[in-house]
mmCIF file of C-alpha atoms in Angstrom:
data_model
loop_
_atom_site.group_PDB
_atom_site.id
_atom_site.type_symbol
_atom_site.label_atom_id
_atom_site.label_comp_id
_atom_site.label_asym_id
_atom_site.label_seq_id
_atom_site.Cartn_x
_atom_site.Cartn_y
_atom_site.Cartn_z
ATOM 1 C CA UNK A 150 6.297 29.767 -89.794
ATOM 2 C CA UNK A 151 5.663 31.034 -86.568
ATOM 3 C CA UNK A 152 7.422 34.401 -84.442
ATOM 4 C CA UNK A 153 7.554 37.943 -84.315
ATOM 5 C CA UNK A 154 10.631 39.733 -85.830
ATOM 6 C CA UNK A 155 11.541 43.605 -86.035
ATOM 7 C CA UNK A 156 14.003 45.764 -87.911
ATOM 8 C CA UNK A 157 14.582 48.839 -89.405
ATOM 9 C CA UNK A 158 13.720 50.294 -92.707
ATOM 10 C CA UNK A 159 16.126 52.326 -94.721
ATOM 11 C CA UNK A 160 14.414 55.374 -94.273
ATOM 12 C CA UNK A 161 16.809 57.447 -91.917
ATOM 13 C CA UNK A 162 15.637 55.514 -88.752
ATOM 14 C CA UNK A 163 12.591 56.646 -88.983
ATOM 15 C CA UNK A 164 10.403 53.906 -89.456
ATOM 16 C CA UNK A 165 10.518 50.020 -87.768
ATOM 17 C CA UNK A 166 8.780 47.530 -89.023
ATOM 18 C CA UNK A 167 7.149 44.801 -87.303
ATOM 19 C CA UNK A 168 6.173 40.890 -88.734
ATOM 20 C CA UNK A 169 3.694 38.581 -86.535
ATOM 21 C CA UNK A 170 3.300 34.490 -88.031
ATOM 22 C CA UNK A 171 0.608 32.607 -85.951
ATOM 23 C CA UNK A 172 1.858 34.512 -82.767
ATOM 24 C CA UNK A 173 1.394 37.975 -80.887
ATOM 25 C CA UNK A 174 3.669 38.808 -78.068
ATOM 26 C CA UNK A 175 1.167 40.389 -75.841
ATOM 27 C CA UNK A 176 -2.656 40.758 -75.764
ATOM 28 C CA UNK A 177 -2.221 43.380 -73.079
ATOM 29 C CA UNK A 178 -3.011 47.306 -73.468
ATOM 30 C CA UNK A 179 -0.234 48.660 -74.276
ATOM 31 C CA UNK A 180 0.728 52.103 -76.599
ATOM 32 C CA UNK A 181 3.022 53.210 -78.508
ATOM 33 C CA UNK A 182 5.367 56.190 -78.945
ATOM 34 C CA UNK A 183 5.390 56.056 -82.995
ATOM 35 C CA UNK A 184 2.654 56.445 -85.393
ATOM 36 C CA UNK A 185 1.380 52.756 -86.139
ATOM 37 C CA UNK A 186 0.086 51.715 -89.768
ATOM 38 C CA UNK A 187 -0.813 48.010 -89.831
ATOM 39 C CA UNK A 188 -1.803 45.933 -92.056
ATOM 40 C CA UNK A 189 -3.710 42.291 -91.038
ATOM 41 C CA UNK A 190 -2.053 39.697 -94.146
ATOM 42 C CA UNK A 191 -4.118 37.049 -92.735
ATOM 43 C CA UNK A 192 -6.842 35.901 -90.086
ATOM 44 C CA UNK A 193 -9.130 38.401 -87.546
ATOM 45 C CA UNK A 194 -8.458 40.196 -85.085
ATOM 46 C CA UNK A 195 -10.712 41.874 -81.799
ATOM 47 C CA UNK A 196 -9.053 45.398 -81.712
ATOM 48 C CA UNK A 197 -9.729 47.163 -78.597
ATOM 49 C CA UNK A 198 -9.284 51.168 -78.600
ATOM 50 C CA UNK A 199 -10.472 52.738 -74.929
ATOM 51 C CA UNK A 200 -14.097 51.226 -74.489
ATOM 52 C CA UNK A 201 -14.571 50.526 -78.033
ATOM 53 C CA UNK A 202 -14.140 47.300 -79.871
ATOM 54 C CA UNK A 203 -13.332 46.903 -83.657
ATOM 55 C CA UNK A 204 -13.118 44.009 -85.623
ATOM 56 C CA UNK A 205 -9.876 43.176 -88.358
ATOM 57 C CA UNK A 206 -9.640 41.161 -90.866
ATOM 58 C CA UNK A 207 -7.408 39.638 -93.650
ATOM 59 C CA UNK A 208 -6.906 42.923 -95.857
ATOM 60 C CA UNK A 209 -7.600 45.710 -93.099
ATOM 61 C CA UNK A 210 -5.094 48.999 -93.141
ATOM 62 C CA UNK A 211 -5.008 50.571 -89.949
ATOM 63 C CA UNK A 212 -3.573 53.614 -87.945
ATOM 64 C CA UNK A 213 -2.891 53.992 -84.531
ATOM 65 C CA UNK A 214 -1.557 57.460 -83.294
ATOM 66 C CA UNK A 215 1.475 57.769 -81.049
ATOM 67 C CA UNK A 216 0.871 57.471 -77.367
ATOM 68 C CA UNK A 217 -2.756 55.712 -77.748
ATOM 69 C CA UNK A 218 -3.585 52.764 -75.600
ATOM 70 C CA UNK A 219 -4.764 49.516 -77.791
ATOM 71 C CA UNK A 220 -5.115 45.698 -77.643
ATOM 72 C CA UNK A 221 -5.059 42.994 -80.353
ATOM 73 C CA UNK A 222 -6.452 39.650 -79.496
ATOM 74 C CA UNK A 223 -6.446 37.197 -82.519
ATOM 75 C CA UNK A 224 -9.160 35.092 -83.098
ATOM 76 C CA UNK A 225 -6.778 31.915 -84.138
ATOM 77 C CA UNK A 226 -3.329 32.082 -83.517
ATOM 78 C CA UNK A 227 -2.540 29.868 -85.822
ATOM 79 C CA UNK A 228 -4.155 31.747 -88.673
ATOM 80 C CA UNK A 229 -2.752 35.329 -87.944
ATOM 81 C CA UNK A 230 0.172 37.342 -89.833
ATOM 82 C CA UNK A 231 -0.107 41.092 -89.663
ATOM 83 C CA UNK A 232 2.777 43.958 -90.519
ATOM 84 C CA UNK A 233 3.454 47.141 -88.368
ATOM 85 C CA UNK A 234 4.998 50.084 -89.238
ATOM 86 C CA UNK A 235 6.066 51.842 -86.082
ATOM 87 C CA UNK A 236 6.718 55.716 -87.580
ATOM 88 C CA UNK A 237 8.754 58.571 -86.485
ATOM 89 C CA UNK A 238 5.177 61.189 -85.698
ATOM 90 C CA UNK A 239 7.405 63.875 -86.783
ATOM 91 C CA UNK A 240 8.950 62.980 -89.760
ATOM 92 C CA UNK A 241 5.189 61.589 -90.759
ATOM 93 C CA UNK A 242 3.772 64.726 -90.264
ATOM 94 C CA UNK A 243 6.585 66.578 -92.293
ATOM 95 C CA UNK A 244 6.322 64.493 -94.554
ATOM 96 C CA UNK A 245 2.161 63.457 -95.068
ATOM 97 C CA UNK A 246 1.594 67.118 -94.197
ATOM 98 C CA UNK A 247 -1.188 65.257 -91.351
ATOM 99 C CA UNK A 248 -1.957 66.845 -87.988
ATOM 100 C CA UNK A 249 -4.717 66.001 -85.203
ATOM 101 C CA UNK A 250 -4.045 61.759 -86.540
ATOM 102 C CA UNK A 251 -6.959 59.664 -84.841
ATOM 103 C CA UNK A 252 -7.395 55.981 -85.017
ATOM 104 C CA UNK A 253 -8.722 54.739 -88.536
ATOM 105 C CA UNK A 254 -8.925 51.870 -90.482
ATOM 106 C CA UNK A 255 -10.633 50.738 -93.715
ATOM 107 C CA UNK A 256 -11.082 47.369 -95.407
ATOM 108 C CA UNK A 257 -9.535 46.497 -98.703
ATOM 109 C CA UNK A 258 -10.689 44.545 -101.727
ATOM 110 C CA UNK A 259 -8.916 42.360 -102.923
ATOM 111 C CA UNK A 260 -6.943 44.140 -105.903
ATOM 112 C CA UNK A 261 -5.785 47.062 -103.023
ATOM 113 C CA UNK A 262 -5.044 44.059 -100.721
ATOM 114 C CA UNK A 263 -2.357 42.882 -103.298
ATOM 115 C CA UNK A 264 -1.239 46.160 -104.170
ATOM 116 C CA UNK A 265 -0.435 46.990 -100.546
ATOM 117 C CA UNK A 266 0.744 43.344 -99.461
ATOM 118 C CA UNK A 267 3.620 43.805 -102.334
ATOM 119 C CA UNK A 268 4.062 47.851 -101.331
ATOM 120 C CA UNK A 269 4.791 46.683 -97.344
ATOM 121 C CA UNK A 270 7.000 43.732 -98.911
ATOM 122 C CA UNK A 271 9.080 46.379 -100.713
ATOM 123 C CA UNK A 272 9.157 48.512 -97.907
ATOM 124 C CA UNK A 273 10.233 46.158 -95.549
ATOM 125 C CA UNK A 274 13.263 45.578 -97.615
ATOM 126 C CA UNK A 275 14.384 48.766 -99.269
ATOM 127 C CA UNK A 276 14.888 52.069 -98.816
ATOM 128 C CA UNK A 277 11.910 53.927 -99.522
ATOM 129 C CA UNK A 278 12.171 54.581 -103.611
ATOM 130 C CA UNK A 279 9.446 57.575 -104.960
ATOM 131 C CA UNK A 280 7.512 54.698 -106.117
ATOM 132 C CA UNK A 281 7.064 53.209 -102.647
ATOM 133 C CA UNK A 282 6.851 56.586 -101.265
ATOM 134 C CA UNK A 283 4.062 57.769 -103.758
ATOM 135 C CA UNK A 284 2.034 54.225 -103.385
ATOM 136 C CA UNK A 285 2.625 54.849 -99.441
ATOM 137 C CA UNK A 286 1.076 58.195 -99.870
ATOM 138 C CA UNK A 287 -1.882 57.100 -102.227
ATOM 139 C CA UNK A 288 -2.709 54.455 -99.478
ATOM 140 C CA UNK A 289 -2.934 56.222 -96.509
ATOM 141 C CA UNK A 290 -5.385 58.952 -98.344
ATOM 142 C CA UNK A 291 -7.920 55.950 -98.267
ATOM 143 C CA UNK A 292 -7.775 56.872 -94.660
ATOM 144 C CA UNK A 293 -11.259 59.092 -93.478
ATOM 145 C CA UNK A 294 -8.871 62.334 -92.305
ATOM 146 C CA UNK A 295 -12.143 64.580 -92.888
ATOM 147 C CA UNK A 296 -11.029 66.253 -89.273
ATOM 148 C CA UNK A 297 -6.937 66.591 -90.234
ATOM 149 C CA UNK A 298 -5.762 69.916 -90.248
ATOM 150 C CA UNK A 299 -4.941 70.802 -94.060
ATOM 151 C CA UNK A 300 -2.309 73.340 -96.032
ATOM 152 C CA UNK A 301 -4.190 75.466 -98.765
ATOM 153 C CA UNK A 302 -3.717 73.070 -101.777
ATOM 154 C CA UNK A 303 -1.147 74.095 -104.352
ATOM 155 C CA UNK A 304 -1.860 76.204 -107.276
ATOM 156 C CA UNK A 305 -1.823 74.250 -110.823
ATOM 157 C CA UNK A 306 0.986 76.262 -111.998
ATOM 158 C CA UNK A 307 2.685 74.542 -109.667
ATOM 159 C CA UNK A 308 2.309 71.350 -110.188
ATOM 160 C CA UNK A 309 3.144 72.487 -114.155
ATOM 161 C CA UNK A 310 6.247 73.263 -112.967
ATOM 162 C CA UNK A 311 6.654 69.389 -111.795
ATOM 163 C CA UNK A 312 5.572 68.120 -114.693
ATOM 164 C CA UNK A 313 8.018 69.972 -116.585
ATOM 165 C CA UNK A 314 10.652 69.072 -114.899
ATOM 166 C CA UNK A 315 10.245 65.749 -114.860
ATOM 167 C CA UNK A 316 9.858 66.110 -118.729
ATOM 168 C CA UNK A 317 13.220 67.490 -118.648
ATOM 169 C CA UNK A 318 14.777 65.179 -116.378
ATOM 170 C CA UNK A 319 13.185 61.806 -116.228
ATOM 171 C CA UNK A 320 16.392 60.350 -116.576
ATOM 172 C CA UNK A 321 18.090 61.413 -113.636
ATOM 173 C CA UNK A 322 17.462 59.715 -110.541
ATOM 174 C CA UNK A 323 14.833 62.157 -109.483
ATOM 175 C CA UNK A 324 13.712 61.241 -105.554
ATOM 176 C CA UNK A 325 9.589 62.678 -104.317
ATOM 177 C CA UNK A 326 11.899 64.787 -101.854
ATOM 178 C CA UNK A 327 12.907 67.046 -105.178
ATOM 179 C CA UNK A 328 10.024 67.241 -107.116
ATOM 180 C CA UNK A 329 7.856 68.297 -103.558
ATOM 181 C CA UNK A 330 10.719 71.181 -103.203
ATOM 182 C CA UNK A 331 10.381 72.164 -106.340
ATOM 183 C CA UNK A 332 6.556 72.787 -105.654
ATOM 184 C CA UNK A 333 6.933 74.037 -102.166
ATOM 185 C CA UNK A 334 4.754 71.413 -101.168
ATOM 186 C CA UNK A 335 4.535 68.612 -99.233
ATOM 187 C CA UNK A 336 5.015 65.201 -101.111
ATOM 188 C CA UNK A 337 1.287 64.300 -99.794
ATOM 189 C CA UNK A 338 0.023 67.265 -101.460
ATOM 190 C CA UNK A 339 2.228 67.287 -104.628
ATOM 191 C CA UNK A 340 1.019 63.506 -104.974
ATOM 192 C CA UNK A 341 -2.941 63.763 -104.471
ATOM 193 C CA UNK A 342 -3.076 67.401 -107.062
ATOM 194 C CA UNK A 343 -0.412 65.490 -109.856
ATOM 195 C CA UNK A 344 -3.232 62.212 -110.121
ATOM 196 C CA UNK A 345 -6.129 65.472 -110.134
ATOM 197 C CA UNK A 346 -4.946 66.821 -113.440
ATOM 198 C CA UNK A 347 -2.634 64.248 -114.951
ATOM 199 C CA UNK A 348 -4.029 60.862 -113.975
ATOM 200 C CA UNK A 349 -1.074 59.694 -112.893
ATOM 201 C CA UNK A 350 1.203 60.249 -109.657
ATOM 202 C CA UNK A 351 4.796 61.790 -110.492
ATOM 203 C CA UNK A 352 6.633 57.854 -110.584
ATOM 204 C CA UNK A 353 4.317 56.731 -112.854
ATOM 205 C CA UNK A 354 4.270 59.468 -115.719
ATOM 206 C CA UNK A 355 8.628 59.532 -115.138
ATOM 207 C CA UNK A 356 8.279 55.866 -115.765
ATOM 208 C CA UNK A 357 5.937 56.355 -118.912
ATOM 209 C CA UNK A 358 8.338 59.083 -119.878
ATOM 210 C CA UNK A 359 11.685 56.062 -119.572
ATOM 211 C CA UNK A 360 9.497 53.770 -121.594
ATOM 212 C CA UNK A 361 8.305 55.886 -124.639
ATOM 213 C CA UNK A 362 11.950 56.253 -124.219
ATOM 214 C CA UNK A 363 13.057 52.980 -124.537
ATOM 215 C CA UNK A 364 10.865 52.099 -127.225
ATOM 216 C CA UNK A 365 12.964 54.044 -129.545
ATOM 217 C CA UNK A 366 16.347 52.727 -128.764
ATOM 218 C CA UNK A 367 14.836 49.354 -129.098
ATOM 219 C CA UNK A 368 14.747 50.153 -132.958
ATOM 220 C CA UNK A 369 18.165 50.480 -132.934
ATOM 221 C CA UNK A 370 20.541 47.013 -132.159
ATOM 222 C CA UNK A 371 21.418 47.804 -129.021
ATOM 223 C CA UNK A 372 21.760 45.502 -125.817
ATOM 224 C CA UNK A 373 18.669 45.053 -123.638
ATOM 225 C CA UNK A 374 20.771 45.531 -120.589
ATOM 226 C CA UNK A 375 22.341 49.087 -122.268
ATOM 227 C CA UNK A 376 18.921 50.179 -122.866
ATOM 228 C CA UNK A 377 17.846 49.388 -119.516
ATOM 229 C CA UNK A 378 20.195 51.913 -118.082
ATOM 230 C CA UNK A 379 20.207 54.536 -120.172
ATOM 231 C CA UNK A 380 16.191 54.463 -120.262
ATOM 232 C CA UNK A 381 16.913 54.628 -116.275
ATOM 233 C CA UNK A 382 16.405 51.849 -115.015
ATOM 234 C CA UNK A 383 18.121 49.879 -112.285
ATOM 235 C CA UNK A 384 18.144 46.567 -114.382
ATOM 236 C CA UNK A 385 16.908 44.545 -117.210
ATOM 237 C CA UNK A 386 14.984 43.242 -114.866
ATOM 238 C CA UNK A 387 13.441 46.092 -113.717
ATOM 239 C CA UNK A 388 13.056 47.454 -116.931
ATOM 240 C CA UNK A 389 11.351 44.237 -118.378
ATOM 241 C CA UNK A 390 8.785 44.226 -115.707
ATOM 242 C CA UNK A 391 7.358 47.798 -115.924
ATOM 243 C CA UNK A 392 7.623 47.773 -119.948
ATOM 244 C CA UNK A 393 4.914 44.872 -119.486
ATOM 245 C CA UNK A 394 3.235 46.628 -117.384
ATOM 246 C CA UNK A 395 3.226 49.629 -119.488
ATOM 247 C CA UNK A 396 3.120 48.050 -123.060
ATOM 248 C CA UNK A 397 1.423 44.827 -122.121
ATOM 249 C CA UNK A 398 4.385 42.616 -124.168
ATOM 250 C CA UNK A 399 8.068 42.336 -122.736
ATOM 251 C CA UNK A 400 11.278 44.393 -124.753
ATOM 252 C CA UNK A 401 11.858 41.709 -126.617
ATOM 253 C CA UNK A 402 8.449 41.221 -127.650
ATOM 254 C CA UNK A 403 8.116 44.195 -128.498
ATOM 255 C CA UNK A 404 11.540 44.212 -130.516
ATOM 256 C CA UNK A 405 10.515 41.681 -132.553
ATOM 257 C CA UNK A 406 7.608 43.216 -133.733
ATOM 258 C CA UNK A 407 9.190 46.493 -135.050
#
C-alpha cells in the first residue's frame, strides 16, 4: 500500500487524522496550526526541529506544538507508515489541562507500541469512547511535561466522589466528560489521581464493575447477547472480549464451569 490519506475523527471537529504508506508528501519545513501527536508504525525517520536533528523510529510517540516549524525525511520510503493527529490547541488544552506544550517524544517498547498502535486504530475510526479517551490521556503523560504549567491536584475526597458514582452507575453510559465534572477537574487530572489510589483509571474499574456484574446473571439461563446489554455492553462481542480480558476464560467458559 502506498499514499497519504486524511479525515476527520468523531470528536466534534476537533481532531484530523493523518495516514502515510511508503510515501510523505513533502520533506520541506513546514508547521502546523494544530497540536501534532504522531506516532512512526514503521521505518526511521531524520526529524528536523529549528537547528536540531532527532532521530524516529518504528514505535516513537511524538508532539509537535501548533505553529512550530519541522521536517520529516524518511530514511526508506518504502519502509515508512506513520499516523498524525492534527489537534484543535484549545480543546487539547481544555481538555489535557497542558499549557507552555514543547516538542517531545519518547520511544516505546514493544508492549506500549501495541497498546498505542490499536488505541490510534480505534481512534481513527470512532468517536472518542472514555476508554480511548482515558488510554489517550495515560499516553501522552509518558510525555517529559516537567516545565507544563499545572492545576493544584484534586483532593482525594474528590476522586471518592467518582468512585462512588461510578459504583452507583456503572451501567449507564457514563462518558470521562461526566465523571471530570463531577470532580471539577480536568479529565487529565481526574485520570492520573483515580490510577494513584485505585490502580485503575475510571473505564477500567466501570468495566470490572459490568463484569462482576455479569458473572452473576451468567448463573441464571439467560442469553449471552441479553446479558451483554444489560451488563452494558455494546455487544456480545464486546462483552466476550473484555470478560477474557478480565477473567482470563470467555462467558461461556466461564458458564460452563459454574
Amino acid at each position: 500500500m502506498q499514499g497519504i490519506r486524511y479525515f476527520m475523527n468523531g470528536s466534534g471537529g476537533n481532531i484530523e487524522v493523518k495516514k502515510c504508506y511508503n510515501t510523505i508528501h513533502s520533506c520541506k519545513m513546514h508547521f502546523h496550526n494544530e497540536i501534532s501527536i504522531g506516532f512512526v508504525n514503521r521505518g526511521c525517520s531524520k526529524t528536523e526541529i529549528y537547528d536540531k536533528n532527532y532521530e524516529v523510529r518504528s514505535g516513537t510517540l511524538l508532539m509537535i506544538p501548533d505553529n512550530m516549524p519541522h521536517k520529516c525525511t524518511p530514511h526508506d520510503y518504502n519502509n515508512w507508515e506513520f499516523t498524525m493527529f492534527y489537534v484543535d490547541k484549545e480543546w487539547f488544552k481544555e481538555e489535557f489541562s497542558f499549557e507552555n506544550i514543547e516538542f517531545s517524544y519518547v520511544n516505546l517498547d514493544e508492549n506500549i507500541f501495541l497498546k498505542i498502535d490499536r488505541l490510534f486504530s480505534e481512534i481513527e475510526k470512532n468517536e472518542m469512547s472514555m476508554e480511548s479517551e482515558c488510554s489517550l490521556i495515560k499516553y501522552i503523560s509518558m510525555f517529559n511535561h516537567s516545565e507544563l504549567n499545572y492545576k493544584k491536584l484534586p483532593k482525594i475526597s474528590r476522586i471518592k466522589e467518582v468512585k462512588k458514582y461510578l459504583k452507583d452507575n456503572y451501567l449507564s453510559d457514563l462518558k470521562l466528560n461526566d465523571l471530570s465534572k463531577k470532580a471539577n477537574v480536568s479529565k487529565y487530572y481526574l485520570i492520573r489521581r483515580f490510577e494513584q489510589y485505585y490502580g485503575l483509571s475510571p473505564h477500567q474499574y466501570m468495566i470490572n464493575l459490568r463484569i462482576n456484574y455479569a458473572k452473576k446473571l451468567l448463573k441464571h439461563n439467560k442469553d449471552f447477547t441479553d446479558i451483554a446489554l444489560e451488563s452494558g455492553f455494546y455487544d456480545q462481542s464486546h462483552f466476550t472480549r473484555y470478560f477474557k480480558e478480565y477473567t482470563g476464560v470467555t462467558p461461556m467458559e466461564y458458564k460452563r464451569c459454574i
